[in-house]
Amino acid sequence: MRFNAKDLALLAKRPSGCFDKEGKLKICRVVGDEKLIEPRERWCRLKGNLLFLMKNKSSEASEVVILERCWVVEFRSKTDVSIILKFQSGEPDLYLEAASKPDCEAWAVALGEANSEGLRNKIQQLQRLIMEIKEERAADEARQFLPSSQVDSLREPQFTSIQRIANEPKLEFSLACKGLVAATRDRKLNTFIQVSVVHPAEHILTRYSSTEIVEGTRDPLFLTGVTFPPEYPIYEETKIKLTVYDVKDKSQGTVRTSVLPDHKEPRADVGRSFLGYTTFTVGDLVKSKEQQLTLTLRTSDGGKTVGTIEVNLVKMGEFEDGEMGHITTDAQDQKFLCFLPLKSCSCGFLSATCAHNTENLERMTDRRAKEECALVHECTAPEGLSGKDNLPSLNAVLKNPICKLYRFPTSDNKWMRIREQMAETTLSFHVPKELINLHIKEDMRRNQELKDLGELAPHWDNMRKSVIAHCDQMLSMYQDTLAELGKHTGSSFKSSCSKGEKTLEFIPINLHLQRMHVHSPRLKDALYDVITVGAPAAHFQGFKNGGLRKLLSKFEAERRNTGYQCIYYSPENTAKAKEVLSNINHLQPLISSHADLLLNSASQHSPDSLKNSLKMLSEKTELFVHAFKDQLVRSALLALYTARPGCVLKKPAVPRNSAEEGDDLKHQDHPSQIKRQDSIPHHSEYDEEEWDRVWANVGKSLNCVIAMVDRLLEKDNSSKIKEGESDPSAADCKVLHAGGDWYEQLYPLVITLKDCMGEVVTRAKQSMAFVLLQELACGLPQCLMLTLRRDIVFSQALAGLVCGFIIKLHTSLHDQGFLQQLHTVGLLVQYEGLLSTYSEEAGMLEDMAVGISDLQKVMFKVIEAKSEDFLPIITGRREHYVIEVQLPAKMFELLPQEIKEGKLLRMYPVLFNVGINEQQTLAERFGDTTLQENINQENLELLKEYYNLFTEKMPPDCLPHFQEQNDLKGLLENLHQNIQAKRRKNVEIMWLAATICRKLNGVRFTCCKSAKDRTSMSVTLEQCSILRDEHQLHKDFFIRALDCMRREGCRIENVLKNVKCRKYAFNMIQLMAFPKYYRPPEGTYGKADT
């Protein structure tokens, strides 16, 4: 390129107002990461694509930098004020350092827009702006002359919609190129296609997605397709642009495939070169005879042909023909990496930190040939998955779906199609808000019960005041958190960057449904679901002192040594006290209601209604009486009495046994014989048998009511027999008179029953509240802080569980075997953990283990929805929760009778953890892995317990894909051996646990710190392993399929949603410690804030 030196010198000396930007910068040349000389201060002037470097403002230009075929690298840290100019020609980079961060950002923008491409972008933006202004003017002029109806139609142009099945993607197509022309004859092309969309109403080009990179061929066949979700505004008039690029350096990063404005896109010349482009409308593809288009690729000026591109419309359920030879050619022309068998290799990876010898690998390979796992969940009723009936309930739970399409060859040279889907869920916020609301109500009741304890001795009274003060502070914190969550708007998930925010600490991290829908030639459609979520942990509170597992153990040990200040009650007793209080609050209003119904039946003289009311009253009262058959209530009453001012104890002369009390219950016939007891005395002698008499009075009162009803019904029957042939009018008068007699005779007995029950409730509530007072007083403030931490962790775990249960229920409504298993045995919920046992992640693992274990307290109940609100309803307390899942009427009718009648469904959560990162290497070499070993061993026992329960209660034919040579018992034994072996990073533990879970119709979870990077590696590996083992994925395409899903699949979109960057947060040193198949493809990882 030639320049006139004199003209450049004159241009450099022009007045300041003539330049695009000027100022002082420190400048030097850089090779690699090393500066050739120390940066020197220069006065810099930018004019167009010329950057003049001068010693000072008045001197002549010492150097001119031409800003073409280069790009700007800006460092995003808050403190860095430097940028680098990189040149495609290979000359040394130019390092520029500004005086401040704003100045640095201004220079980065100015330099980035200085070259000819930046000028073209400005011209395009101005052209779009002119077009928009013209359209607005034309529309304004038209409105002045058109009727209102035509004005409305002009405001909203009518386009031809694409008719698709409900909840299915609007449009899907696959791509392939042939005869691509390289710049040089010997150049081996590494190509990908970028897909852009031009909406007919806006005329703005939006980059939508891209394919994977196919290496070393001029006839690339792309496995990654293009899919448009149901809500995407695409019409027959929509234009689609396909641009083919040749990738020169994959390490520069992947192509952005999210829908973002053009100015947010990476520069087009970074590590790739333009080959050609073509366009077509959606209507051309949809209406084509063979639903296939063959288009010519042309250069940017439209003159030269550089190859052809084939676009094939895809419909799940139909197969492509005529491409079998293309697969073979493609496989022969391209090089593929060999891979080790995944399902049997105990440590199938080679790295600097862990490598097994070849004999071990060969042994594992041989064993895999004998052990084929069956993981298929067949879509036995596709209409149940995509029908209109279940759309409202699913749409209430799942939001913002992302869909990817692939086509992979099978071992017999057939195509199978895979649709990968990922969706966030509204339950991420709904469940925590419901749970916090329950915590607030429960804590308010507890605080009131503490206040209602009555007069206490000074020591105990001061203790109560301190406890109530702390509890009020905690209650206020819960209320503030709920108020902040109520203000939340926007997306339905918490990003990994927000895991340390206090206002969001109850929200699960990055909770998503990951689904793979497989349609293969010879098998039924199959769905594979995994719930991905960050490990439930209290990130805001931190892990300096460990997690819940350690903190709870330490707290319990310290609480035993509280001395004279308070009375120690074991965790079992405090849990029993909470259960008694819960039963009281639940049963007392029910008994009162049934007693009123009994009196109402008596006033109406209705024998049948009287019998039914009495039956319900008896059942609830017996449950009420049984709730107090515990020594804890008696001992707590005595402890409470000793806490009263001036108490005196009195030993009973003759102890009474339960048999005598039973005789009293049977022979007591009238309430006048029952001695009413006063409330617990303060300054009088306390009789330890007093509680037994008060408690027994409820049963005696009930017996009196039963006896009176029997007597009334017997008299009524005998009077009907005697007066059967009497005057009807006289009989009616007697009936009315008898009705009044029934009510009058039953009323005093019912009032006595209520009074006795009220007395029992008062005493029991006070005694149990005193037990809770001791629990709180013994550990202030640690007790409340541990409760808060446990609530936070449990809230995150519960949100994921509710999502997993609802999705599993919807996909299995037509599976009668699963539904029988659900109400007979319960649901297995298997968590796969990828946390290390080193530093903070050890604390996260301790939190996660307790949170998942607490899910055993959760029961599910399926009810029929009475409105359009299908979100689940949560009831209960901290020791026992019931989740009511609402289904539309048509779906509810598909359930077994037991579930429709409200049977509670049990959950069996298990956790298996294997750390895989570089921190786990440190833990294995220099730290401690006992925590992981103990967790895996404990949960293996829980898994065996569920398996034994399953085999006892379920017939063998209910087990899907049961194979004699590889049954569940053998898999469990294999899992047991791997856990006992204590090998480093033994990821086979996770594979075996996942296999067992799917065989037992369980729900799968995969977790790491933020469910973003390690989780993505695990989920994609599991999906490709299933395709290989269950759907005959061609062995030469395993690695390529894995790279496709990691480079262009849903998981890289998940990374983008979380950190606004399409880079997995790994570096090369970290990946050296990862198992081989957990490493992302080149160009997809690097520095990213997480």
PDB file of C-alpha atoms in Angstrom, residues 86-209:
ATOM      1  CA  LYS A  86      -3.581  -7.418  17.064  1.00  0.00           C
ATOM      2  CA  PHE A  87      -2.689  -7.662  13.361  1.00  0.00           C
ATOM      3  CA  GLN A  88      -3.542 -10.498  10.949  1.00  0.00           C
ATOM      4  CA  SER A  89      -0.255  -9.899   9.117  1.00  0.00           C
ATOM      5  CA  GLY A  90       1.645 -11.360  12.070  1.00  0.00           C
ATOM      6  CA  GLU A  91       3.551  -8.214  12.980  1.00  0.00           C
ATOM      7  CA  PRO A  92       4.048  -7.509  16.711  1.00  0.00           C
ATOM      8  CA  ASP A  93       0.989  -6.401  18.663  1.00  0.00           C
ATOM      9  CA  LEU A  94       0.646  -2.756  19.659  1.00  0.00           C
ATOM     10  CA  TYR A  95       0.209  -2.155  23.395  1.00  0.00           C
ATOM     11  CA  LEU A  96      -1.622   1.064  24.373  1.00  0.00           C
ATOM     12  CA  GLU A  97      -2.094   2.225  27.970  1.00  0.00           C
ATOM     13  CA  ALA A  98      -4.457   5.092  28.864  1.00  0.00           C
ATOM     14  CA  ALA A  99      -4.480   7.336  31.921  1.00  0.00           C
ATOM     15  CA  SER A 100      -7.888   6.195  33.193  1.00  0.00           C
ATOM     16  CA  LYS A 101     -10.507   3.507  32.635  1.00  0.00           C
ATOM     17  CA  PRO A 102     -13.016   5.846  30.877  1.00  0.00           C
ATOM     18  CA  ASP A 103     -10.257   7.073  28.580  1.00  0.00           C
ATOM     19  CA  CYS A 104      -9.240   3.470  27.848  1.00  0.00           C
ATOM     20  CA  GLU A 105     -12.823   2.507  26.952  1.00  0.00           C
ATOM     21  CA  ALA A 106     -13.189   5.573  24.711  1.00  0.00           C
ATOM     22  CA  TRP A 107      -9.999   4.678  22.799  1.00  0.00           C
ATOM     23  CA  ALA A 108     -11.136   1.047  22.464  1.00  0.00           C
ATOM     24  CA  VAL A 109     -14.425   2.130  20.860  1.00  0.00           C
ATOM     25  CA  ALA A 110     -12.740   4.671  18.578  1.00  0.00           C
ATOM     26  CA  LEU A 111     -10.060   2.232  17.384  1.00  0.00           C
ATOM     27  CA  GLY A 112     -12.602  -0.542  16.907  1.00  0.00           C
ATOM     28  CA  GLU A 113     -14.711   1.607  14.584  1.00  0.00           C
ATOM     29  CA  ALA A 114     -11.760   3.165  12.717  1.00  0.00           C
ATOM     30  CA  ASN A 115     -11.252   0.643   9.906  1.00  0.00           C
ATOM     31  CA  SER A 116     -13.288   0.172   6.757  1.00  0.00           C
ATOM     32  CA  GLU A 117     -15.480  -2.483   8.354  1.00  0.00           C
ATOM     33  CA  GLY A 118     -16.439  -0.058  11.105  1.00  0.00           C
ATOM     34  CA  LEU A 119     -17.300   2.484   8.425  1.00  0.00           C
ATOM     35  CA  ARG A 120     -19.473  -0.077   6.634  1.00  0.00           C
ATOM     36  CA  ASN A 121     -21.296  -0.838   9.883  1.00  0.00           C
ATOM     37  CA  LYS A 122     -21.983   2.891  10.367  1.00  0.00           C
ATOM     38  CA  ILE A 123     -23.315   3.136   6.812  1.00  0.00           C
ATOM     39  CA  GLN A 124     -25.598   0.128   7.368  1.00  0.00           C
ATOM     40  CA  GLN A 125     -26.928   1.594  10.612  1.00  0.00           C
ATOM     41  CA  LEU A 126     -27.616   4.915   8.889  1.00  0.00           C
ATOM     42  CA  GLN A 127     -29.360   3.119   6.019  1.00  0.00           C
ATOM     43  CA  ARG A 128     -31.561   1.216   8.490  1.00  0.00           C
ATOM     44  CA  LEU A 129     -32.331   4.466  10.298  1.00  0.00           C
ATOM     45  CA  ILE A 130     -33.288   6.180   7.022  1.00  0.00           C
ATOM     46  CA  MET A 131     -35.520   3.221   6.118  1.00  0.00           C
ATOM     47  CA  GLU A 132     -37.243   3.325   9.510  1.00  0.00           C
ATOM     48  CA  ILE A 133     -37.833   7.085   9.189  1.00  0.00           C
ATOM     49  CA  LYS A 134     -39.287   6.625   5.694  1.00  0.00           C
ATOM     50  CA  GLU A 135     -41.563   3.819   6.891  1.00  0.00           C
ATOM     51  CA  GLU A 136     -42.777   5.912   9.821  1.00  0.00           C
ATOM     52  CA  ARG A 137     -43.498   8.888   7.547  1.00  0.00           C
ATOM     53  CA  ALA A 138     -45.320   6.669   5.045  1.00  0.00           C
ATOM     54  CA  ALA A 139     -47.377   5.126   7.817  1.00  0.00           C
ATOM     55  CA  ASP A 140     -48.238   8.574   9.256  1.00  0.00           C
ATOM     56  CA  GLU A 141     -49.342   9.799   5.841  1.00  0.00           C
ATOM     57  CA  ALA A 142     -51.433   6.675   5.281  1.00  0.00           C
ATOM     58  CA  ARG A 143     -53.231   7.084   8.605  1.00  0.00           C
ATOM     59  CA  GLN A 144     -54.507  10.483   7.483  1.00  0.00           C
ATOM     60  CA  PHE A 145     -56.410   8.969   4.547  1.00  0.00           C
ATOM     61  CA  LEU A 146     -57.259   5.385   5.612  1.00  0.00           C
ATOM     62  CA  PRO A 147     -60.170   4.154   7.771  1.00  0.00           C
ATOM     63  CA  SER A 148     -59.313   3.122  11.321  1.00  0.00           C
ATOM     64  CA  SER A 149     -59.598  -0.608  10.550  1.00  0.00           C
ATOM     65  CA  GLN A 150     -57.063  -0.299   7.731  1.00  0.00           C
ATOM     66  CA  VAL A 151     -54.814   1.824   9.925  1.00  0.00           C
ATOM     67  CA  ASP A 152     -54.731  -1.017  12.494  1.00  0.00           C
ATOM     68  CA  SER A 153     -53.818  -3.531   9.806  1.00  0.00           C
ATOM     69  CA  LEU A 154     -51.057  -1.244   8.582  1.00  0.00           C
ATOM     70  CA  ARG A 155     -49.685  -0.886  12.091  1.00  0.00           C
ATOM     71  CA  GLU A 156     -49.480  -4.672  12.473  1.00  0.00           C
ATOM     72  CA  PRO A 157     -48.595  -6.259   9.081  1.00  0.00           C
ATOM     73  CA  GLN A 158     -50.211  -9.628   8.452  1.00  0.00           C
ATOM     74  CA  PHE A 159     -47.764 -12.402   7.595  1.00  0.00           C
ATOM     75  CA  THR A 160     -48.352 -16.043   6.737  1.00  0.00           C
ATOM     76  CA  SER A 161     -47.902 -18.214   9.819  1.00  0.00           C
ATOM     77  CA  ILE A 162     -46.303 -21.630   9.797  1.00  0.00           C
ATOM     78  CA  GLN A 163     -48.691 -24.327  11.022  1.00  0.00           C
ATOM     79  CA  ARG A 164     -47.009 -26.651  13.486  1.00  0.00           C
ATOM     80  CA  ILE A 165     -48.034 -29.039  16.268  1.00  0.00           C
ATOM     81  CA  ALA A 166     -48.700 -27.334  19.587  1.00  0.00           C
ATOM     82  CA  ASN A 167     -45.605 -26.876  21.742  1.00  0.00           C
ATOM     83  CA  GLU A 168     -43.376 -28.123  18.901  1.00  0.00           C
ATOM     84  CA  PRO A 169     -40.724 -25.957  17.188  1.00  0.00           C
ATOM     85  CA  LYS A 170     -42.053 -23.842  14.335  1.00  0.00           C
ATOM     86  CA  LEU A 171     -39.254 -24.670  11.931  1.00  0.00           C
ATOM     87  CA  GLU A 172     -36.286 -27.014  11.898  1.00  0.00           C
ATOM     88  CA  PHE A 173     -33.799 -27.708   9.123  1.00  0.00           C
ATOM     89  CA  SER A 174     -30.397 -29.320   8.586  1.00  0.00           C
ATOM     90  CA  LEU A 175     -27.492 -28.087   6.472  1.00  0.00           C
ATOM     91  CA  ALA A 176     -24.720 -29.488   4.275  1.00  0.00           C
ATOM     92  CA  CYS A 177     -22.282 -27.947   1.775  1.00  0.00           C
ATOM     93  CA  LYS A 178     -20.710 -29.351  -1.378  1.00  0.00           C
ATOM     94  CA  GLY A 179     -17.830 -28.233  -3.565  1.00  0.00           C
ATOM     95  CA  LEU A 180     -16.593 -25.380  -1.410  1.00  0.00           C
ATOM     96  CA  VAL A 181     -13.790 -23.361  -3.003  1.00  0.00           C
ATOM     97  CA  ALA A 182     -10.753 -22.532  -0.869  1.00  0.00           C
ATOM     98  CA  ALA A 183      -8.574 -19.448  -1.267  1.00  0.00           C
ATOM     99  CA  THR A 184      -5.603 -21.680  -2.040  1.00  0.00           C
ATOM    100  CA  ARG A 185      -5.656 -25.063  -3.731  1.00  0.00           C
ATOM    101  CA  ASP A 186      -3.931 -26.943  -0.919  1.00  0.00           C
ATOM    102  CA  ARG A 187      -5.971 -25.352   1.849  1.00  0.00           C
ATOM    103  CA  LYS A 188      -8.053 -27.837   3.921  1.00  0.00           C
ATOM    104  CA  LEU A 189     -11.207 -26.043   4.941  1.00  0.00           C
ATOM    105  CA  ASN A 190     -12.524 -25.960   8.534  1.00  0.00           C
ATOM    106  CA  THR A 191     -15.994 -24.576   7.969  1.00  0.00           C
ATOM    107  CA  PHE A 192     -19.135 -23.605   9.840  1.00  0.00           C
ATOM    108  CA  ILE A 193     -22.356 -21.870   8.799  1.00  0.00           C
ATOM    109  CA  GLN A 194     -23.688 -18.803  10.537  1.00  0.00           C
ATOM    110  CA  VAL A 195     -27.485 -18.431  10.387  1.00  0.00           C
ATOM    111  CA  SER A 196     -29.038 -14.957  10.393  1.00  0.00           C
ATOM    112  CA  VAL A 197     -32.693 -13.936  10.230  1.00  0.00           C
ATOM    113  CA  VAL A 198     -34.315 -10.925   8.558  1.00  0.00           C
ATOM    114  CA  HIS A 199     -37.802 -10.284   9.950  1.00  0.00           C
ATOM    115  CA  PRO A 200     -40.125  -9.042   7.179  1.00  0.00           C
ATOM    116  CA  ALA A 201     -41.462  -6.165   9.273  1.00  0.00           C
ATOM    117  CA  GLU A 202     -38.146  -4.839  10.601  1.00  0.00           C
ATOM    118  CA  HIS A 203     -35.649  -5.522   7.785  1.00  0.00           C
ATOM    119  CA  ILE A 204     -32.911  -5.913  10.392  1.00  0.00           C
ATOM    120  CA  LEU A 205     -30.370  -8.722  10.136  1.00  0.00           C
ATOM    121  CA  THR A 206     -30.105 -10.654  13.419  1.00  0.00           C
ATOM    122  CA  ARG A 207     -27.505 -13.355  13.971  1.00  0.00           C
ATOM    123  CA  TYR A 208     -29.441 -16.350  15.251  1.00  0.00           C
ATOM    124  CA  SER A 209     -27.300 -19.483  15.481  1.00  0.00           C
TER     125      SER A 209
END
